[in-house]
PDB file of C-alpha atoms in Angstrom:
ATOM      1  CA  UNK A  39     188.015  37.105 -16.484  1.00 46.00           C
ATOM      2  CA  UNK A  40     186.244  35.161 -19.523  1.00 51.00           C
ATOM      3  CA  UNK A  41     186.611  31.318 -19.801  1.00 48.00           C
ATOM      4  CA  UNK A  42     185.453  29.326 -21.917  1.00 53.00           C
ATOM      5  CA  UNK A  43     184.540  25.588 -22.231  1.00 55.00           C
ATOM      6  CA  UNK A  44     187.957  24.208 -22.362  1.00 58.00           C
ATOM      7  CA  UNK A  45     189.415  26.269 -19.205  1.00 59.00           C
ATOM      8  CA  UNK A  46     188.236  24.988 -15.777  1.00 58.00           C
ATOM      9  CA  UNK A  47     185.923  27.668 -13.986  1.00 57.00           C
ATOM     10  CA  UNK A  48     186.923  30.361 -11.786  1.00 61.00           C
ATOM     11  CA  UNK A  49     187.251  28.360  -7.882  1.00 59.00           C
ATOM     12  CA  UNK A  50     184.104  30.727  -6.673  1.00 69.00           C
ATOM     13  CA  UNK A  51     182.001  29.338  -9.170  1.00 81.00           C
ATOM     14  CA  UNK A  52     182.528  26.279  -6.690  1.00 85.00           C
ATOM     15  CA  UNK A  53     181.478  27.761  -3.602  1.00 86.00           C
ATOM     16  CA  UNK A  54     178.703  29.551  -5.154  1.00 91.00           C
ATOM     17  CA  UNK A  55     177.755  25.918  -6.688  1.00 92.00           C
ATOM     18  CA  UNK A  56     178.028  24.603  -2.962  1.00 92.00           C
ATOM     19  CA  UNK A  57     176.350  27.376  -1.232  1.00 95.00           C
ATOM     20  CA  UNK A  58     173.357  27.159  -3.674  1.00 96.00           C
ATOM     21  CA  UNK A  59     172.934  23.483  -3.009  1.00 97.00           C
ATOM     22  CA  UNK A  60     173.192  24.270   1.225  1.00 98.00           C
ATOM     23  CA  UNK A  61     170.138  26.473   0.504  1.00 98.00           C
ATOM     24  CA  UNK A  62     168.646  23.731  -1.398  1.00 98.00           C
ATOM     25  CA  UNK A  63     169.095  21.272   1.239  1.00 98.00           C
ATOM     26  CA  UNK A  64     167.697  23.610   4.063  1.00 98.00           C
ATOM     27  CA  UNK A  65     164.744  23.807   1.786  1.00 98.00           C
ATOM     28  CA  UNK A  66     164.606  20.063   1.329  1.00 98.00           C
ATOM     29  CA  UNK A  67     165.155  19.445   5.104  1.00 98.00           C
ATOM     30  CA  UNK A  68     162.509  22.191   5.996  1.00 98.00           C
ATOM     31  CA  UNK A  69     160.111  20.161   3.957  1.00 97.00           C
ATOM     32  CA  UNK A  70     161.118  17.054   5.231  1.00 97.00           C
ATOM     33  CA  UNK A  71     159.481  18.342   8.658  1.00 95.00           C
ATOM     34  CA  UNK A  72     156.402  17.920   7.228  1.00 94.00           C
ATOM     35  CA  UNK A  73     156.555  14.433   6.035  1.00 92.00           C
ATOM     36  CA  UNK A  74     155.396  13.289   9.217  1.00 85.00           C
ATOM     37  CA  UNK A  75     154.175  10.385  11.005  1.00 86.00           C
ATOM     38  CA  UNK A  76     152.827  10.642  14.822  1.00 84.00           C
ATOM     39  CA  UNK A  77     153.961   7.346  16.827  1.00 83.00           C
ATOM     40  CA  UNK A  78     151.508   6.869  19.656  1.00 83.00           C
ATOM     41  CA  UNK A  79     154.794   6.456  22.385  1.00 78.00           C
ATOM     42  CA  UNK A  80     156.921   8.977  21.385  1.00 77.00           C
ATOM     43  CA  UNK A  81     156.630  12.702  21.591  1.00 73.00           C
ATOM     44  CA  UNK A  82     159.123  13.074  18.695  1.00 74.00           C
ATOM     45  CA  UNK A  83     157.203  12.467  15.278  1.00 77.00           C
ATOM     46  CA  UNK A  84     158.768  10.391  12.481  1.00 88.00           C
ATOM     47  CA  UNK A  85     159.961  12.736   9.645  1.00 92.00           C
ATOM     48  CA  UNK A  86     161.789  12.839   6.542  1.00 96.00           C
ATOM     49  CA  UNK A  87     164.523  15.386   7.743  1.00 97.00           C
ATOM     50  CA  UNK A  88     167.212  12.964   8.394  1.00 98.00           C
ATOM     51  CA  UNK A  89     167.316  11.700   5.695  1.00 98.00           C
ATOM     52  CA  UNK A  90     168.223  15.369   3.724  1.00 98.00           C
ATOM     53  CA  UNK A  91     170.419  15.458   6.664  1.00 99.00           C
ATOM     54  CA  UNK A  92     172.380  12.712   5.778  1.00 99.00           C
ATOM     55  CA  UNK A  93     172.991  13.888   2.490  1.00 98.00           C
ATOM     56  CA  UNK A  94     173.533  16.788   3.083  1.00 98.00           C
ATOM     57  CA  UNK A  95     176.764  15.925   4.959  1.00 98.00           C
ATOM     58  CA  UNK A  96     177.805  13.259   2.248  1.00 96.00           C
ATOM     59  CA  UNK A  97     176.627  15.418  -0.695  1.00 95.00           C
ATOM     60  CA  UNK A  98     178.333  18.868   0.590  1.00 96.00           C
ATOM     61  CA  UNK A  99     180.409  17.899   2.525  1.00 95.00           C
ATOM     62  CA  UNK A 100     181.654  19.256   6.605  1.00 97.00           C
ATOM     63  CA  UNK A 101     180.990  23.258   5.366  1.00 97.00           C
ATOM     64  CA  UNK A 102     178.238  23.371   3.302  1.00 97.00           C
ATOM     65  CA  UNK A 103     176.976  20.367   4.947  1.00 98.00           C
ATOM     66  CA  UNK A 104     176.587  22.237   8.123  1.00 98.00           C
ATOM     67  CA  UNK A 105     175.957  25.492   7.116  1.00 98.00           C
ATOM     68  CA  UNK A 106     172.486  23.903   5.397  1.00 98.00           C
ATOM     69  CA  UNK A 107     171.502  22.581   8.346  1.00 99.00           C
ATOM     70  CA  UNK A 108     172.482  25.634  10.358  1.00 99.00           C
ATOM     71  CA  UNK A 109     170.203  27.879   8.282  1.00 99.00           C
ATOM     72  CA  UNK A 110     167.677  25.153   8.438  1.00 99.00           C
ATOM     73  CA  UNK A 111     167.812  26.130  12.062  1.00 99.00           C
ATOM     74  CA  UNK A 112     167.956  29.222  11.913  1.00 98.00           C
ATOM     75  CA  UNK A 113     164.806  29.519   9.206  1.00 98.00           C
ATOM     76  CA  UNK A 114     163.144  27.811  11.968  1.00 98.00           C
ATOM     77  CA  UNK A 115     164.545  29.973  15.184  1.00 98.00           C
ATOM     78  CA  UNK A 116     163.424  33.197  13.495  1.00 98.00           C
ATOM     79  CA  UNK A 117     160.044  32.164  13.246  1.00 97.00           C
ATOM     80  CA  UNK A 118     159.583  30.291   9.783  1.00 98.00           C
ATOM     81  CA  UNK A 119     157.387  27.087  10.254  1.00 98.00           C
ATOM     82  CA  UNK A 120     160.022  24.755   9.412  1.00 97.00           C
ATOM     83  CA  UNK A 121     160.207  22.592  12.723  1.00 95.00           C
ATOM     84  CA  UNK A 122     157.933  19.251  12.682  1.00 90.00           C
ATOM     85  CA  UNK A 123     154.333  19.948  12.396  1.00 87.00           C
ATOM     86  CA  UNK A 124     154.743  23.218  11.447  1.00 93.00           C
ATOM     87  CA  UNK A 125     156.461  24.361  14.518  1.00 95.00           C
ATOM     88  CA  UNK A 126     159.108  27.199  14.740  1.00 97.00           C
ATOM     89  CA  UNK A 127     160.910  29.187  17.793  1.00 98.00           C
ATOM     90  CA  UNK A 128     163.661  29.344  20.047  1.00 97.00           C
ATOM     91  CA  UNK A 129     161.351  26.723  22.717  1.00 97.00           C
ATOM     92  CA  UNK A 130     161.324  23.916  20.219  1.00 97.00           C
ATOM     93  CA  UNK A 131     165.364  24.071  19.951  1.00 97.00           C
ATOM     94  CA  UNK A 132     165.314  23.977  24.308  1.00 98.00           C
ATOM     95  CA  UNK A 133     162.424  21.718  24.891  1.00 97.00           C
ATOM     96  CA  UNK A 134     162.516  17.760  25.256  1.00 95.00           C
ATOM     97  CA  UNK A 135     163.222  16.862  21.216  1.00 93.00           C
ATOM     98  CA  UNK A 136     165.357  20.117  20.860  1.00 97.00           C
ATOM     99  CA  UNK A 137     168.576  17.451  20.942  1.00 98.00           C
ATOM    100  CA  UNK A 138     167.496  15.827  17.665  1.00 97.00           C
ATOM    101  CA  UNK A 139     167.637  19.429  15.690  1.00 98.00           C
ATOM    102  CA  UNK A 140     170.507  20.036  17.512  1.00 98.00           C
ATOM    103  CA  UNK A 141     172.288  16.771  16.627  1.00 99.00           C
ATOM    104  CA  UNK A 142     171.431  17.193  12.782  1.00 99.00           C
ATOM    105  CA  UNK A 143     174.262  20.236  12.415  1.00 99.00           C
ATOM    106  CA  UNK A 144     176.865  17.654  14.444  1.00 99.00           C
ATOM    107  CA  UNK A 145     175.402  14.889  12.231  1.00 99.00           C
ATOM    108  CA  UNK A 146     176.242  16.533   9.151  1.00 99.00           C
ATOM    109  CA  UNK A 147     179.395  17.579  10.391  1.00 99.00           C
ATOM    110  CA  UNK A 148     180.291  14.532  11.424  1.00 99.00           C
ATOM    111  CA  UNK A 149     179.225  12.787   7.777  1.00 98.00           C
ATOM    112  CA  UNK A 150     181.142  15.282   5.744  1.00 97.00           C
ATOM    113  CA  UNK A 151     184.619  15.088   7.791  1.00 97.00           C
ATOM    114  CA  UNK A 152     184.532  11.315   7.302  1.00 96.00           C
ATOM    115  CA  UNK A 153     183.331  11.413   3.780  1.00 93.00           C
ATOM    116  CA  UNK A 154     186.343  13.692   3.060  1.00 90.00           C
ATOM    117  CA  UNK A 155     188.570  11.551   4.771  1.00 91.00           C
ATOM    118  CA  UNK A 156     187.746   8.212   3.851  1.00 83.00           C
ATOM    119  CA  UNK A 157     185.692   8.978  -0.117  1.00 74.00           C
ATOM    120  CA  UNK A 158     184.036   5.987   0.174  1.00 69.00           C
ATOM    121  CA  UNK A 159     182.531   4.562  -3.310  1.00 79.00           C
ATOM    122  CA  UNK A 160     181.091   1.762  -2.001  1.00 91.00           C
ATOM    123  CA  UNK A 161     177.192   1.528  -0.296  1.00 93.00           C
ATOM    124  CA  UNK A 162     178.430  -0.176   2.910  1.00 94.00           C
ATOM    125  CA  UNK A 163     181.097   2.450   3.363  1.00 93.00           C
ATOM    126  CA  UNK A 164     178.791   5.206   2.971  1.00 94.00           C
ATOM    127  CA  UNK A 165     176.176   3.502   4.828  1.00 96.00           C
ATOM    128  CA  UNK A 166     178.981   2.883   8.103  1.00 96.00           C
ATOM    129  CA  UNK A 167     179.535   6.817   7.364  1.00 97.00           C
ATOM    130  CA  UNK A 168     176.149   7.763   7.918  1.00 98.00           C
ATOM    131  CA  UNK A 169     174.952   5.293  10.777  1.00 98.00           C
ATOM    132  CA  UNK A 170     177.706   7.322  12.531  1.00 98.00           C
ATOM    133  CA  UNK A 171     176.104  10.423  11.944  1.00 99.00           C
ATOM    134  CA  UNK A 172     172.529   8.853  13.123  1.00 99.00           C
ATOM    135  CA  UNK A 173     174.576   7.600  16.341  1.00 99.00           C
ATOM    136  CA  UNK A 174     175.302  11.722  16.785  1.00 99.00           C
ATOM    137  CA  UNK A 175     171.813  12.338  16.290  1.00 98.00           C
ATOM    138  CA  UNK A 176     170.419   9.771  18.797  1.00 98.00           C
ATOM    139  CA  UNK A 177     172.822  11.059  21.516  1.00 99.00           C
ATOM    140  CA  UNK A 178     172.305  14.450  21.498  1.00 99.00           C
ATOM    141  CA  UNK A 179     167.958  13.975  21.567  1.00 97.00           C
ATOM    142  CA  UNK A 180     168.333  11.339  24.219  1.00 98.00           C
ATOM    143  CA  UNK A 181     170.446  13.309  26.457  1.00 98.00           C
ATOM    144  CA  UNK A 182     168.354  16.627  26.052  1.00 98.00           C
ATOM    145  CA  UNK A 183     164.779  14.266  26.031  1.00 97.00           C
ATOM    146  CA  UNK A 184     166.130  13.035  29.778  1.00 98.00           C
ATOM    147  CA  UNK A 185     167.468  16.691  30.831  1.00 98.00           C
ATOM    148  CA  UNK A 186     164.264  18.564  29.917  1.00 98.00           C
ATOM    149  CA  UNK A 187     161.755  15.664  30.365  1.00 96.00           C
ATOM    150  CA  UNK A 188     163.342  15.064  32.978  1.00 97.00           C
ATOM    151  CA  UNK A 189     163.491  10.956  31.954  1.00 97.00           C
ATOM    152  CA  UNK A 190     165.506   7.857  32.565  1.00 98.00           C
ATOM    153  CA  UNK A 191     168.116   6.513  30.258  1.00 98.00           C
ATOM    154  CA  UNK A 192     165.760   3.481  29.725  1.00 98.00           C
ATOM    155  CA  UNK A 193     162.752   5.714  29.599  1.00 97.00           C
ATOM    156  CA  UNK A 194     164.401   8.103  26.542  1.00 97.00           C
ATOM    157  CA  UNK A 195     165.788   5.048  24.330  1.00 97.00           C
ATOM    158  CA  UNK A 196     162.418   3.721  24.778  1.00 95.00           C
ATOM    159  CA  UNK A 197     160.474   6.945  23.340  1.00 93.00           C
ATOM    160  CA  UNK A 198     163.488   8.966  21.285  1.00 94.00           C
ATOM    161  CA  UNK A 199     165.592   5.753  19.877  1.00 96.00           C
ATOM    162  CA  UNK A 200     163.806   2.474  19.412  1.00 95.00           C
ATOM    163  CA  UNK A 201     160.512   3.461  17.581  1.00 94.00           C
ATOM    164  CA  UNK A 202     162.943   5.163  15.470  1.00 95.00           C
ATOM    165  CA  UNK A 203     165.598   2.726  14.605  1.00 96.00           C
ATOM    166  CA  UNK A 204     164.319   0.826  11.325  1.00 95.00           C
ATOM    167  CA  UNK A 205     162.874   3.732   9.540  1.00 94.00           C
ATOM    168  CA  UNK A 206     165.893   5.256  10.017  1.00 97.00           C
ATOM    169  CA  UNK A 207     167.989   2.528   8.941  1.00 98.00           C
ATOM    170  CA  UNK A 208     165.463   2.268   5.861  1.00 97.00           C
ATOM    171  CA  UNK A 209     167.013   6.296   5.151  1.00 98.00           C
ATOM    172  CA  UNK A 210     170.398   5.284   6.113  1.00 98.00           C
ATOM    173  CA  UNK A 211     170.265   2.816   2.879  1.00 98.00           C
ATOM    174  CA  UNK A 212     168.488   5.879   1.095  1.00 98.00           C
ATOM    175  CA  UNK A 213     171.126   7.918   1.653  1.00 98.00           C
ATOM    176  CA  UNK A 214     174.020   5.670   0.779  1.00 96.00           C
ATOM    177  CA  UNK A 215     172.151   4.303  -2.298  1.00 96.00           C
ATOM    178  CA  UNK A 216     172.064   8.114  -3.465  1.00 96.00           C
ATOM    179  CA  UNK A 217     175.651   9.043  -2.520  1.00 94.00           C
ATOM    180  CA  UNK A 218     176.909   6.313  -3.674  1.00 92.00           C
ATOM    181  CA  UNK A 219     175.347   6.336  -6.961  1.00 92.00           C
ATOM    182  CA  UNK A 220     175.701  10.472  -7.171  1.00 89.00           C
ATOM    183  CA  UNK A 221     177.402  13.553  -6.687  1.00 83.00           C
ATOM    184  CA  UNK A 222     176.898  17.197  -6.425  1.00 81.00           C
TER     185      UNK A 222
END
């Protein structure tokens, strides 16, 4: 079937749109591993992932939102590079930071089922949305950082959360700046 300008296009042409700008976003949140910065008391680096995270889920949505970050993932469990520093394999996904990959795909999951609930407009909304998401992230790298490292509650806040918390915050407002100001 032909359209033209006037008709609206075909409803693949918006999963196809969608499922081009997942790829994009495992891309961007592949790269994001490499914006890295070491800090001296933690053994998880400070990278720009989250925040391509984050928009993913607000930008995509719960589907496409999670399917980017699950073939981020899965770039990175077949071998590809794509983990912080360069890393890739199965080990990185079951070793003491493992939680924090993990918690992106429940982080973006998370994002995009309340941004399609609630379709927030406004930057605090959107921000609320996403420190949400960041909460999901923090929970599942703390509890895997004290199961495999075999750490204190006290002990993982200390290394996974707090050096963490304003650069973070810093990509929350990122995030909700963007969303709030675009869409895909």
């Amino acid at each position: 079937m032909v359209y033209n300008e006037t008709d609206s296009p075909p409803p693949e042409s918006d999963d196809l749109r969608k499922m081009v700008f997942a790829a994009l976003f495992a891309a961007l949140i592949s790269v994001g591993a490499y914006i890295r910065v070491p800090i001296p008391i933690s053994p998880v680096p400070l990278t720009a992932q989250v925040l391509f995270v984050f928009l993913a889920g607000t930008m995509l949505g719960k589907k496409w939102g999670t399917i980017s970050v699950l073939v981020y993932l899965l770039l990175g469990i077949i071998g590809l590079p794509v983990f912080a520093g360069g890393a890739s394999g199965l080990g990185i996904l079951l070793g003491p930071t493992g939680g924090y990959l993990v918690g992106f795909v429940f982080a973006a999951l998370l994002i995009g089922y309340l941004k399609e609930i609630r379709t927030p407009e406004r930057f605090i909304s959107n921000a609320s949305i996403i420190i949400c998401g960041l909460a999901v992230i923090y929970l599942a790298g703390v509890t895997q950082m004290m199961a495999v490292a075999d750490l204190e509650l006290i002990e993982a806040l200390t290394i996974g959360v707090v050096p963490f918390v304003i650069a973070d915050l810093i990509k929350v407002s990122i995030a909700s700046y963007i969303t709030t100001k675009y869409e895909i």
